[in-house]
Amino acid sequence: MKERLLIACVLVAAASYMAFKTEARFSTPIKPDGIPQASENPPSRIYKDASGREVHIATPLLDKFSYAGDADLCIELREMTKSNVEAAEELLDACDNISTGSAVEISQKRIWLATILGDEDEEYTYSLSDNETDRNRRVVLAISMLRAAVDAAAPDAAKEAFSALDSLWIANDASGAFAGYNPPFLFRSAMKAEAGEALLALCPLAGRTDCDSFVPSGMPQALEELGRWKSDEALLLRSAELLERKYKAVKDPDKSKELDFAQDFSATLGYANELNPGNASAHARRGVKPLEEWLGKYQNSTDERALRYIYSKIGTAYGRIASDSQQRADAEKALKFNGLTFEIARRLDKDGPSWENMANLGDDTLLLAELNQEEAGFQRALKFHRDAYAITRKLNSQDASAYMNMKLARTLQHYAKAELPSVTKNERIAMLEEAINLAEGVKPLFEQTGTALYLRMTNGVLDEANAQLISLRQSN
């Protein structure tokens, strides 16, 4: 079972549209409804250079923003700053002068003013309200101005178009409730990914000399978020490709940069592996390799407190691989690294190991128990998951408790299914009844939040446990 957990996300955040990553193994969120789908042949902009090279770029999301004109912009700004006109004087003067000069100068002024409006940290915007509604209103104005600047760029003016597209980082200032895109929290990543692809295409025509190593800022992270939420393997592989390109351009990376790359690369390819574990979990195996190389290089010079996070990530990766491969060697490797994480936490942390670590250890132990048909392994797995469940209850975390509720139900069902000679019929019935009660208890929450993947797992436990229970009760 492919399980890298999204803590505080898949349940509560499925309703609130927020996502956070953790170190357990269930990662791929459900695909939200309403994400705008690009048409097969979206309208494209064409740019050429003096040598005749031609580039086509498509910007369907940017094209949804329309610019009413410089005069309307200034009227809008005056309305937004009427409570503090004196403080906004410099900003309004800049707006009044935006239409003067050549076409290129006007475009440059629009780009400049758009970045001023979109960046709430700029000195010019202190006169503007910073509540969520007004901030999103500013972002819409700013992006509309950038769209106008791109529209104004002639086919032989790739550099001007590049400059406007490169300023679309201002989408970062949109709130998670940005209207006009569904789900709203994905807007920032969607805009960043779209602009990034356009920048990569335009790079050779824009006069840059680093196009082989150029990666637009934040683009790999944007593609990863989109890939996870849209369950799109291609987006995740593109993210990993750009992470690798960016890292290869770093001259003499230090220990920290090596680790940052290894962690991001492993996580991104791990998500891709969940969507397509075929070919012997090739994505996950490729992704974990830089982490293992980093560990071999720096293990002896790294503090245990830092090492345990590396161990956890490697254990998580091999746990994911093992759940697909069902191979003892992979499961043992997962158990080794998750076990090291557990032991360090037990020694160094006042509260002991985390429930996420126990969840992973329980998964690894359960798989080995099934492969070896070893009752002691089933008992250890059950204890790990019971202990993890107890911690989530103590933390009063609804989403974490629901996740461990589901995990515990699955472990009980698998334990009963093993038909170990030392486990009596009545003990198996008791396990299955508990599994059914746990699964039925959490199912309504998964249905309410629309957590499709967890719901599918829960239904699988219920289907198998009920079938096993009927069979047991009918047997002599």
Tab-separated table of C-alpha atoms in Angstrom:
chain	number	residue	atom	x	y	z
A	1	MET	CA	0.000	0.000	0.000
A	2	LYS	CA	1.449	3.327	-1.032
A	3	GLU	CA	1.327	5.429	2.086
A	4	ARG	CA	3.101	8.678	2.660
A	5	LEU	CA	0.887	10.737	4.953
A	6	LEU	CA	-0.283	14.284	4.450
A	7	ILE	CA	-0.624	15.364	8.079
A	8	ALA	CA	-3.062	18.124	8.931
A	9	CYS	CA	-4.055	18.192	5.297
A	10	VAL	CA	-6.032	15.423	3.770
A	11	LEU	CA	-8.840	15.627	6.286
A	12	VAL	CA	-9.089	19.099	7.744
A	13	ALA	CA	-7.328	20.632	4.767
A	14	ALA	CA	-9.387	18.864	2.170
A	15	ALA	CA	-12.084	21.184	3.408
A	16	SER	CA	-9.829	24.221	3.776
A	17	TYR	CA	-7.683	23.583	0.680
A	18	MET	CA	-4.326	23.575	2.453
A	19	ALA	CA	-1.602	20.935	2.136
A	20	PHE	CA	1.401	20.067	4.268
A	21	LYS	CA	4.052	17.338	3.891
A	22	THR	CA	5.251	14.939	6.537
A	23	GLU	CA	7.344	11.855	6.765
A	24	ALA	CA	4.747	9.083	6.796
A	25	ARG	CA	4.070	7.453	3.469
A	26	PHE	CA	0.737	8.577	2.080
A	27	SER	CA	1.207	11.715	0.078
A	28	THR	CA	-0.902	12.083	-2.988
A	29	PRO	CA	-3.925	14.308	-2.285
A	30	ILE	CA	-7.222	13.825	-4.013
A	31	LYS	CA	-7.716	15.576	-7.306
A	32	PRO	CA	-9.818	18.679	-6.622
A	33	ASP	CA	-12.720	19.489	-8.867
A	34	GLY	CA	-12.678	22.565	-11.018
A	35	ILE	CA	-8.985	22.960	-11.879
A	36	PRO	CA	-9.052	24.700	-15.255
A	37	GLN	CA	-7.959	22.261	-17.917
A	38	ALA	CA	-5.793	23.607	-20.710
A	39	SER	CA	-7.208	23.026	-24.154
A	40	GLU	CA	-5.324	20.703	-26.469
A	41	ASN	CA	-4.262	23.630	-28.639
A	42	PRO	CA	-4.353	26.797	-26.530
A	43	PRO	CA	-3.719	30.077	-28.375
A	44	SER	CA	0.006	30.746	-28.586
A	45	ARG	CA	2.216	33.795	-28.829
A	46	ILE	CA	4.982	33.663	-31.437
A	47	TYR	CA	8.418	35.233	-31.049
A	48	LYS	CA	11.337	35.255	-33.476
A	49	ASP	CA	14.943	36.374	-33.422
A	50	ALA	CA	17.136	37.778	-36.179
A	51	SER	CA	18.356	34.316	-37.175
A	52	GLY	CA	14.830	33.105	-37.780
A	53	ARG	CA	14.459	30.954	-34.672
A	54	GLU	CA	10.816	30.827	-33.655
A	55	VAL	CA	9.262	30.103	-30.271
A	56	HIS	CA	5.595	29.525	-29.439
A	57	ILE	CA	4.376	30.033	-25.884
A	58	ALA	CA	0.904	29.506	-24.434
A	59	THR	CA	-0.333	31.404	-21.374
A	60	PRO	CA	-3.999	30.396	-20.888
A	61	LEU	CA	-4.077	31.344	-17.203
A	62	LEU	CA	-2.464	34.743	-17.750
A	63	ASP	CA	-4.859	35.357	-20.635
A	64	LYS	CA	-7.788	35.198	-18.218
A	65	PHE	CA	-6.684	38.589	-16.858
A	66	SER	CA	-7.763	41.593	-18.909
A	67	TYR	CA	-6.342	45.106	-18.623
A	68	ALA	CA	-8.874	47.935	-18.831
A	69	GLY	CA	-6.238	50.551	-19.578
A	70	ASP	CA	-3.924	52.960	-17.799
A	71	ALA	CA	-6.650	55.519	-17.037
A	72	ASP	CA	-8.872	52.921	-15.362
A	73	LEU	CA	-5.883	51.644	-13.403
A	74	CYS	CA	-5.215	55.084	-11.955
A	75	ILE	CA	-8.890	55.524	-11.063
A	76	GLU	CA	-8.770	52.169	-9.268
A	77	LEU	CA	-5.604	53.153	-7.395
A	78	ARG	CA	-7.125	56.438	-6.270
A	79	GLU	CA	-10.110	54.546	-4.951
A	80	MET	CA	-7.849	52.119	-3.090
A	81	THR	CA	-5.776	54.924	-1.513
A	82	LYS	CA	-8.460	57.508	-0.795
A	83	SER	CA	-8.118	57.001	2.954
A	84	ASN	CA	-4.416	57.904	2.752
A	85	VAL	CA	-3.995	60.096	-0.328
A	86	GLU	CA	-0.984	61.996	0.960
A	87	ALA	CA	0.995	58.819	1.596
A	88	ALA	CA	0.054	57.513	-1.854
A	89	GLU	CA	1.192	60.627	-3.722
A	90	GLU	CA	4.344	59.043	-5.198
A	91	LEU	CA	2.441	55.937	-6.276
A	92	LEU	CA	-0.309	57.993	-7.931
A	93	ASP	CA	2.212	60.231	-9.705
A	94	ALA	CA	3.861	57.138	-11.157
A	95	CYS	CA	0.483	55.951	-12.383
A	96	ASP	CA	-0.310	59.308	-14.010
A	97	ASN	CA	2.960	59.154	-15.950
A	98	ILE	CA	2.610	55.558	-17.077
A	99	SER	CA	1.302	56.386	-20.564
A	100	THR	CA	4.127	58.732	-21.554
A	101	GLY	CA	7.100	57.699	-23.678
A	102	SER	CA	7.715	55.106	-26.372
A	103	ALA	CA	5.867	51.807	-26.542
A	104	VAL	CA	8.835	50.028	-24.948
A	105	GLU	CA	9.077	52.647	-22.182
A	106	ILE	CA	5.349	52.375	-21.447
A	107	SER	CA	5.657	48.598	-21.226
A	108	GLN	CA	8.608	48.915	-18.854
A	109	LYS	CA	6.652	51.342	-16.673
A	110	ARG	CA	3.747	48.917	-16.497
A	111	ILE	CA	6.067	46.102	-15.437
A	112	TRP	CA	7.653	48.329	-12.794
A	113	LEU	CA	4.311	49.516	-11.409
A	114	ALA	CA	2.921	45.954	-11.471
A	115	THR	CA	5.774	44.700	-9.311
A	116	ILE	CA	5.330	47.641	-6.950
A	117	LEU	CA	1.626	46.871	-6.579
A	118	GLY	CA	2.078	43.148	-6.257
A	119	ASP	CA	4.858	43.230	-3.676
A	120	GLU	CA	3.375	44.204	-0.340
A	121	ASP	CA	6.858	44.776	1.096
A	122	GLU	CA	7.637	47.666	-1.227
A	123	GLU	CA	7.856	51.118	0.316
A	124	TYR	CA	5.331	52.457	-2.175
A	125	THR	CA	2.486	50.234	-0.973
A	126	TYR	CA	2.404	51.212	2.689
A	127	SER	CA	-0.456	53.543	1.829
A	128	LEU	CA	-2.570	50.608	0.659
A	129	SER	CA	-4.756	48.393	2.796
A	130	ASP	CA	-3.298	44.963	3.504
A	131	ASN	CA	-6.463	43.028	4.215
A	132	GLU	CA	-6.945	39.878	2.186
A	133	THR	CA	-9.539	41.297	-0.195
A	134	ASP	CA	-7.522	44.406	-1.054
A	135	ARG	CA	-4.315	42.416	-1.417
A	136	ASN	CA	-5.968	40.091	-3.919
A	137	ARG	CA	-7.406	43.119	-5.709
A	138	ARG	CA	-3.884	44.534	-6.086
A	139	VAL	CA	-2.609	41.205	-7.388
A	140	VAL	CA	-5.331	41.144	-10.057
A	141	LEU	CA	-4.409	44.669	-11.166
A	142	ALA	CA	-0.714	43.836	-11.230
A	143	ILE	CA	-1.127	40.614	-13.220
A	144	SER	CA	-3.449	42.397	-15.667
A	145	MET	CA	-0.740	45.017	-16.261
A	146	LEU	CA	1.823	42.287	-16.907
A	147	ARG	CA	-0.536	40.603	-19.343
A	148	ALA	CA	-0.798	43.967	-21.165
A	149	ALA	CA	2.998	44.207	-21.250
A	150	VAL	CA	3.254	40.728	-22.770
A	151	ASP	CA	0.549	41.612	-25.314
A	152	ALA	CA	2.469	44.744	-26.275
A	153	ALA	CA	5.705	42.879	-26.960
A	154	ALA	CA	6.286	42.541	-30.704
A	155	PRO	CA	7.223	39.145	-32.175
A	156	ASP	CA	10.847	40.298	-32.341
A	157	ALA	CA	10.793	41.616	-28.757
A	158	ALA	CA	11.207	38.390	-26.801
A	159	LYS	CA	13.319	40.205	-24.216
A	160	GLU	CA	10.427	42.522	-23.287
A	161	ALA	CA	7.998	39.589	-23.060
A	162	PHE	CA	10.530	37.706	-20.929
A	163	SER	CA	10.799	40.665	-18.540
A	164	ALA	CA	7.028	40.817	-18.053
A	165	LEU	CA	6.655	37.065	-17.569
A	166	ASP	CA	9.582	37.023	-15.160
A	167	SER	CA	7.673	39.482	-12.951
A	168	LEU	CA	4.728	37.120	-12.466
A	169	TRP	CA	6.301	36.052	-9.155
A	170	ILE	CA	3.928	38.678	-7.772
A	171	ALA	CA	1.262	35.947	-7.883
A	172	ASN	CA	2.910	34.767	-4.656
A	173	ASP	CA	1.151	37.583	-2.840
A	174	ALA	CA	-2.305	36.260	-3.691
A	175	SER	CA	-3.996	34.737	-0.679
A	176	GLY	CA	-5.009	31.107	-0.390
A	177	ALA	CA	-8.594	32.256	-1.005
A	178	PHE	CA	-7.856	33.929	-4.341
A	179	ALA	CA	-11.101	34.170	-6.327
A	180	GLY	CA	-11.282	33.067	-9.922
A	181	TYR	CA	-9.256	29.879	-9.615
A	182	ASN	CA	-10.385	26.587	-8.166
A	183	PRO	CA	-9.026	25.415	-5.826
A	184	PRO	CA	-7.836	28.913	-4.872
A	185	PHE	CA	-4.676	27.849	-3.043
A	186	LEU	CA	-3.227	26.363	-6.254
A	187	PHE	CA	-3.381	29.652	-8.155
A	188	ARG	CA	0.114	30.758	-7.151
A	189	SER	CA	1.711	27.505	-8.258
A	190	ALA	CA	-0.325	27.356	-11.460
A	191	MET	CA	0.758	30.857	-12.473
A	192	LYS	CA	4.373	30.190	-11.528
A	193	ALA	CA	4.459	26.957	-13.534
A	194	GLU	CA	2.850	28.529	-16.604
A	195	ALA	CA	5.130	31.557	-16.552
A	196	GLY	CA	8.134	29.324	-15.901
A	197	GLU	CA	7.562	27.184	-18.976
A	198	ALA	CA	7.174	30.341	-21.073
A	199	LEU	CA	10.425	31.749	-19.668
A	200	LEU	CA	12.300	28.538	-20.432
A	201	ALA	CA	11.035	28.609	-24.014
A	202	LEU	CA	11.883	32.303	-24.483
A	203	CYS	CA	15.291	32.119	-22.844
A	204	PRO	CA	17.399	31.649	-26.020
A	205	LEU	CA	15.613	34.552	-27.728
A	206	ALA	CA	15.867	36.865	-24.712
A	207	GLY	CA	19.628	37.257	-24.885
A	208	ARG	CA	20.494	35.069	-21.898
A	209	THR	CA	23.614	32.928	-22.001
A	210	ASP	CA	22.650	30.519	-19.200
A	211	CYS	CA	19.676	28.796	-20.829
A	212	ASP	CA	21.149	25.318	-20.317
A	213	SER	CA	21.097	25.800	-16.529
A	214	PHE	CA	18.375	28.447	-16.106
A	215	VAL	CA	15.461	27.432	-13.875
A	216	PRO	CA	12.820	30.064	-13.010
A	217	SER	CA	12.684	30.692	-9.281
A	218	GLY	CA	10.249	28.445	-7.431
A	219	MET	CA	9.175	26.570	-10.550
A	220	PRO	CA	10.142	23.048	-9.382
A	221	GLN	CA	8.184	23.544	-6.156
A	222	ALA	CA	5.172	24.859	-8.067
A	223	LEU	CA	5.207	21.864	-10.400
A	224	GLU	CA	5.477	19.503	-7.442
A	225	GLU	CA	2.441	21.005	-5.744
A	226	LEU	CA	0.407	20.909	-8.934
A	227	GLY	CA	1.545	17.374	-9.685
A	228	ARG	CA	0.516	16.080	-6.277
A	229	TRP	CA	-2.890	17.718	-6.271
A	230	LYS	CA	-3.656	16.942	-9.886
A	231	SER	CA	-2.207	13.412	-9.628
A	232	ASP	CA	-0.069	14.227	-12.663
A	233	GLU	CA	3.073	12.132	-12.993
A	234	ALA	CA	4.408	14.248	-15.865
A	235	LEU	CA	4.361	17.429	-13.760
A	236	LEU	CA	6.237	15.677	-10.964
A	237	LEU	CA	8.872	14.316	-13.346
A	238	ARG	CA	9.260	17.798	-14.835
A	239	SER	CA	9.779	19.147	-11.318
A	240	ALA	CA	12.491	16.550	-10.647
A	241	GLU	CA	14.151	17.345	-13.982
A	242	LEU	CA	14.364	21.047	-13.116
A	243	LEU	CA	15.604	20.338	-9.596
A	244	GLU	CA	18.411	18.296	-11.124
A	245	ARG	CA	19.202	20.953	-13.727
A	246	LYS	CA	19.394	23.680	-11.092
A	247	TYR	CA	21.577	21.592	-8.803
A	248	LYS	CA	24.021	20.644	-11.559
A	249	ALA	CA	24.617	24.340	-12.194
A	250	VAL	CA	25.852	24.871	-8.619
A	251	LYS	CA	29.633	24.956	-8.508
A	252	ASP	CA	31.110	23.014	-5.604
A	253	PRO	CA	27.853	22.596	-3.624
A	254	ASP	CA	28.352	22.492	0.119
A	255	LYS	CA	26.898	19.949	2.521
A	256	SER	CA	23.704	21.939	3.031
A	257	LYS	CA	23.003	22.457	-0.684
A	258	GLU	CA	23.650	18.785	-1.377
A	259	LEU	CA	21.141	17.837	1.307
A	260	ASP	CA	18.508	20.309	0.123
A	261	PHE	CA	18.671	18.851	-3.367
A	262	ALA	CA	18.672	15.244	-2.148
A	263	GLN	CA	15.609	15.782	0.047
A	264	ASP	CA	13.592	17.651	-2.590
A	265	PHE	CA	14.552	15.200	-5.339
A	266	SER	CA	13.633	12.186	-3.215
A	267	ALA	CA	10.286	13.635	-2.175
A	268	THR	CA	9.283	14.658	-5.703
A	269	LEU	CA	10.141	11.322	-7.276
A	270	GLY	CA	8.515	9.580	-4.329
A	271	TYR	CA	5.245	11.312	-5.168
A	272	ALA	CA	5.657	10.309	-8.818
A	273	ASN	CA	6.241	6.724	-7.735
A	274	GLU	CA	2.916	6.688	-5.912
A	275	LEU	CA	1.191	7.533	-9.172
A	276	ASN	CA	3.212	5.034	-11.180
A	277	PRO	CA	5.103	2.409	-9.164
A	278	GLY	CA	5.720	0.358	-12.290
A	279	ASN	CA	9.138	-0.786	-13.418
A	280	ALA	CA	10.194	-1.859	-9.915
A	281	SER	CA	9.519	1.520	-8.281
A	282	ALA	CA	12.087	3.143	-10.575
A	283	HIS	CA	11.090	6.705	-9.615
A	284	ALA	CA	11.477	6.124	-5.885
A	285	ARG	CA	14.724	4.183	-6.289
A	286	ARG	CA	16.199	6.960	-8.401
A	287	GLY	CA	14.955	9.580	-5.973
A	288	VAL	CA	16.467	8.059	-2.840
A	289	LYS	CA	19.924	7.587	-4.366
A	290	PRO	CA	21.206	11.161	-3.686
A	291	LEU	CA	20.080	10.845	-0.052
A	292	GLU	CA	22.015	7.618	0.355
A	293	GLU	CA	25.051	9.198	-1.294
A	294	TRP	CA	24.810	12.188	1.041
A	295	LEU	CA	24.606	9.857	4.033
A	296	GLY	CA	27.667	7.907	2.910
A	297	LYS	CA	29.599	11.145	2.547
A	298	TYR	CA	28.531	13.038	5.661
A	299	GLN	CA	27.177	10.537	8.185
A	300	ASN	CA	30.290	10.638	10.385
A	301	SER	CA	30.323	14.437	10.510
A	302	THR	CA	26.629	14.958	11.209
A	303	ASP	CA	24.924	15.294	14.575
A	304	GLU	CA	22.451	12.557	15.504
A	305	ARG	CA	19.613	15.033	15.787
A	306	ALA	CA	20.119	15.977	12.147
A	307	LEU	CA	20.821	12.425	11.043
A	308	ARG	CA	17.521	11.101	12.253
A	309	TYR	CA	15.649	13.253	9.720
A	310	ILE	CA	17.806	11.827	6.947
A	311	TYR	CA	17.245	8.308	8.263
A	312	SER	CA	13.517	9.019	8.336
A	313	LYS	CA	13.446	10.186	4.720
A	314	ILE	CA	15.422	7.162	3.519
A	315	GLY	CA	13.210	4.860	5.586
A	316	THR	CA	10.113	6.504	4.140
A	317	ALA	CA	11.430	6.055	0.599
A	318	TYR	CA	12.231	2.372	1.090
A	319	GLY	CA	8.938	1.814	2.860
A	320	ARG	CA	7.216	3.145	-0.233
A	321	ILE	CA	9.388	0.954	-2.453
A	322	ALA	CA	8.760	-2.117	-0.311
A	323	SER	CA	5.004	-1.626	-0.335
A	324	ASP	CA	5.151	-1.879	-4.122
A	325	SER	CA	7.888	-4.473	-4.560
A	326	GLN	CA	6.845	-6.744	-1.658
A	327	GLN	CA	10.535	-7.628	-1.462
A	328	ARG	CA	12.113	-8.573	1.867
A	329	ALA	CA	15.341	-6.630	1.161
A	330	ASP	CA	13.426	-3.384	0.593
A	331	ALA	CA	11.289	-3.894	3.694
A	332	GLU	CA	14.363	-4.633	5.803
A	333	LYS	CA	16.058	-1.472	4.574
A	334	ALA	CA	12.973	0.574	5.435
A	335	LEU	CA	12.855	-1.038	8.868
A	336	LYS	CA	16.549	-0.320	9.430
A	337	PHE	CA	16.326	3.411	8.788
A	338	ASN	CA	12.967	3.945	10.457
A	339	GLY	CA	14.316	1.949	13.393
A	340	LEU	CA	17.369	4.223	13.635
A	341	THR	CA	15.038	7.235	13.667
A	342	PHE	CA	13.014	5.600	16.436
A	343	GLU	CA	16.054	4.831	18.610
A	344	ILE	CA	17.508	8.333	18.317
A	345	ALA	CA	14.177	9.922	19.192
A	346	ARG	CA	13.766	7.585	22.156
A	347	ARG	CA	17.159	8.684	23.515
A	348	LEU	CA	17.058	12.382	22.743
A	349	ASP	CA	13.423	13.514	22.772
A	350	LYS	CA	11.560	14.083	25.997
A	351	ASP	CA	8.337	12.861	24.414
A	352	GLY	CA	9.999	9.984	22.578
A	353	PRO	CA	9.438	8.969	18.940
A	354	SER	CA	6.746	10.662	16.889
A	355	TRP	CA	3.534	8.939	15.949
A	356	GLU	CA	4.519	9.317	12.275
A	357	ASN	CA	7.708	7.348	12.892
A	358	MET	CA	5.721	4.645	14.709
A	359	ALA	CA	3.244	4.521	11.835
A	360	ASN	CA	6.068	3.896	9.372
A	361	LEU	CA	7.700	1.297	11.613
A	362	GLY	CA	4.395	-0.472	11.969
A	363	ASP	CA	4.011	-0.622	8.198
A	364	ASP	CA	7.526	-1.993	7.705
A	365	THR	CA	7.107	-4.555	10.470
A	366	LEU	CA	3.702	-5.648	9.165
A	367	LEU	CA	5.046	-6.253	5.667
A	368	LEU	CA	7.951	-8.332	6.974
A	369	ALA	CA	5.583	-10.283	9.217
A	370	GLU	CA	3.415	-11.087	6.209
A	371	LEU	CA	6.403	-12.122	4.126
A	372	ASN	CA	7.805	-14.284	6.947
A	373	GLN	CA	4.459	-15.463	8.377
A	374	GLU	CA	5.810	-14.539	11.807
A	375	GLU	CA	3.342	-13.879	14.605
A	376	ALA	CA	5.827	-11.861	16.682
A	377	GLY	CA	6.094	-9.445	13.755
A	378	PHE	CA	2.320	-8.987	13.589
A	379	GLN	CA	2.299	-8.316	17.326
A	380	ARG	CA	5.042	-5.699	17.046
A	381	ALA	CA	3.308	-4.013	14.109
A	382	LEU	CA	0.047	-3.914	16.029
A	383	LYS	CA	1.799	-2.388	19.058
A	384	PHE	CA	3.466	0.313	16.944
A	385	HIS	CA	0.141	1.282	15.447
A	386	ARG	CA	-1.731	1.169	18.758
A	387	ASP	CA	0.952	3.366	20.343
A	388	ALA	CA	0.855	5.796	17.422
A	389	TYR	CA	-2.941	5.948	17.625
A	390	ALA	CA	-2.751	6.661	21.363
A	391	ILE	CA	-0.354	9.573	20.750
A	392	THR	CA	-2.686	11.125	18.175
A	393	ARG	CA	-5.566	10.857	20.625
A	394	LYS	CA	-3.464	12.503	23.322
A	395	LEU	CA	-2.573	15.295	20.890
A	396	ASN	CA	-6.281	15.737	20.172
A	397	SER	CA	-5.497	15.783	16.455
A	398	GLN	CA	-8.588	14.771	14.496
A	399	ASP	CA	-6.828	14.230	11.173
A	400	ALA	CA	-3.885	12.308	12.639
A	401	SER	CA	-6.207	10.166	14.769
A	402	ALA	CA	-8.368	9.390	11.758
A	403	TYR	CA	-5.319	8.333	9.776
A	404	MET	CA	-4.097	6.033	12.558
A	405	ASN	CA	-7.617	4.747	13.069
A	406	MET	CA	-7.548	3.574	9.458
A	407	LYS	CA	-4.022	2.163	9.837
A	408	LEU	CA	-4.904	0.240	12.962
A	409	ALA	CA	-7.981	-1.207	11.280
A	410	ARG	CA	-5.883	-2.385	8.341
A	411	THR	CA	-3.234	-3.964	10.578
A	412	LEU	CA	-5.867	-5.876	12.544
A	413	GLN	CA	-7.503	-7.088	9.346
A	414	HIS	CA	-4.163	-8.258	7.910
A	415	TYR	CA	-3.254	-9.953	11.202
A	416	ALA	CA	-6.495	-11.912	11.134
A	417	LYS	CA	-6.101	-12.706	7.442
A	418	ALA	CA	-2.702	-14.340	8.037
A	419	GLU	CA	-4.451	-17.384	9.607
A	420	LEU	CA	-1.529	-18.095	11.929
A	421	PRO	CA	-1.848	-21.469	13.692
A	422	SER	CA	-1.238	-19.844	17.090
A	423	VAL	CA	-4.144	-17.418	16.680
A	424	THR	CA	-7.510	-18.901	17.593
A	425	LYS	CA	-10.706	-18.476	15.653
A	426	ASN	CA	-12.208	-16.329	18.413
A	427	GLU	CA	-9.106	-14.114	18.485
A	428	ARG	CA	-9.346	-13.599	14.733
A	429	ILE	CA	-13.043	-12.753	15.034
A	430	ALA	CA	-12.260	-10.210	17.762
A	431	MET	CA	-9.576	-8.616	15.559
A	432	LEU	CA	-11.939	-8.349	12.611
A	433	GLU	CA	-14.751	-6.908	14.720
A	434	GLU	CA	-12.393	-4.259	16.063
A	435	ALA	CA	-11.128	-3.511	12.546
A	436	ILE	CA	-14.686	-3.076	11.278
A	437	ASN	CA	-15.643	-0.808	14.188
A	438	LEU	CA	-12.577	1.373	13.632
A	439	ALA	CA	-13.109	1.602	9.870
A	440	GLU	CA	-16.828	2.335	10.171
A	441	GLY	CA	-16.049	4.990	12.766
A	442	VAL	CA	-13.744	6.939	10.496
A	443	LYS	CA	-15.481	6.378	7.154
A	444	PRO	CA	-18.034	9.232	7.560
A	445	LEU	CA	-15.225	11.723	8.105
A	446	PHE	CA	-13.454	10.633	4.932
A	447	GLU	CA	-16.752	10.875	3.050
A	448	GLN	CA	-17.423	14.341	4.451
A	449	THR	CA	-14.001	15.722	3.526
A	450	GLY	CA	-13.873	14.029	0.149
A	451	THR	CA	-10.639	12.223	0.965
A	452	ALA	CA	-10.955	9.722	-1.853
A	453	LEU	CA	-7.750	7.768	-1.327
A	454	TYR	CA	-8.256	7.225	2.393
A	455	LEU	CA	-11.881	6.368	1.761
A	456	ARG	CA	-10.850	3.754	-0.779
A	457	MET	CA	-8.455	2.186	1.727
A	458	THR	CA	-11.087	2.198	4.451
A	459	ASN	CA	-13.637	0.577	2.161
A	460	GLY	CA	-11.050	-2.037	1.236
A	461	VAL	CA	-10.518	-2.896	4.892
A	462	LEU	CA	-14.273	-3.097	5.462
A	463	ASP	CA	-14.885	-5.286	2.420
A	464	GLU	CA	-12.138	-7.757	3.315
A	465	ALA	CA	-12.839	-7.795	7.054
A	466	ASN	CA	-16.560	-8.406	6.561
A	467	ALA	CA	-15.885	-11.191	4.074
A	468	GLN	CA	-13.390	-12.817	6.451
A	469	LEU	CA	-15.793	-12.483	9.353
A	470	ILE	CA	-18.658	-14.137	7.467
A	471	SER	CA	-16.358	-16.972	6.442
A	472	LEU	CA	-15.112	-17.516	9.989
A	473	ARG	CA	-18.607	-17.516	11.519
A	474	GLN	CA	-19.811	-20.027	8.966
A	475	SER	CA	-16.890	-22.370	9.510
A	476	ASN	CA	-16.972	-25.176	12.042
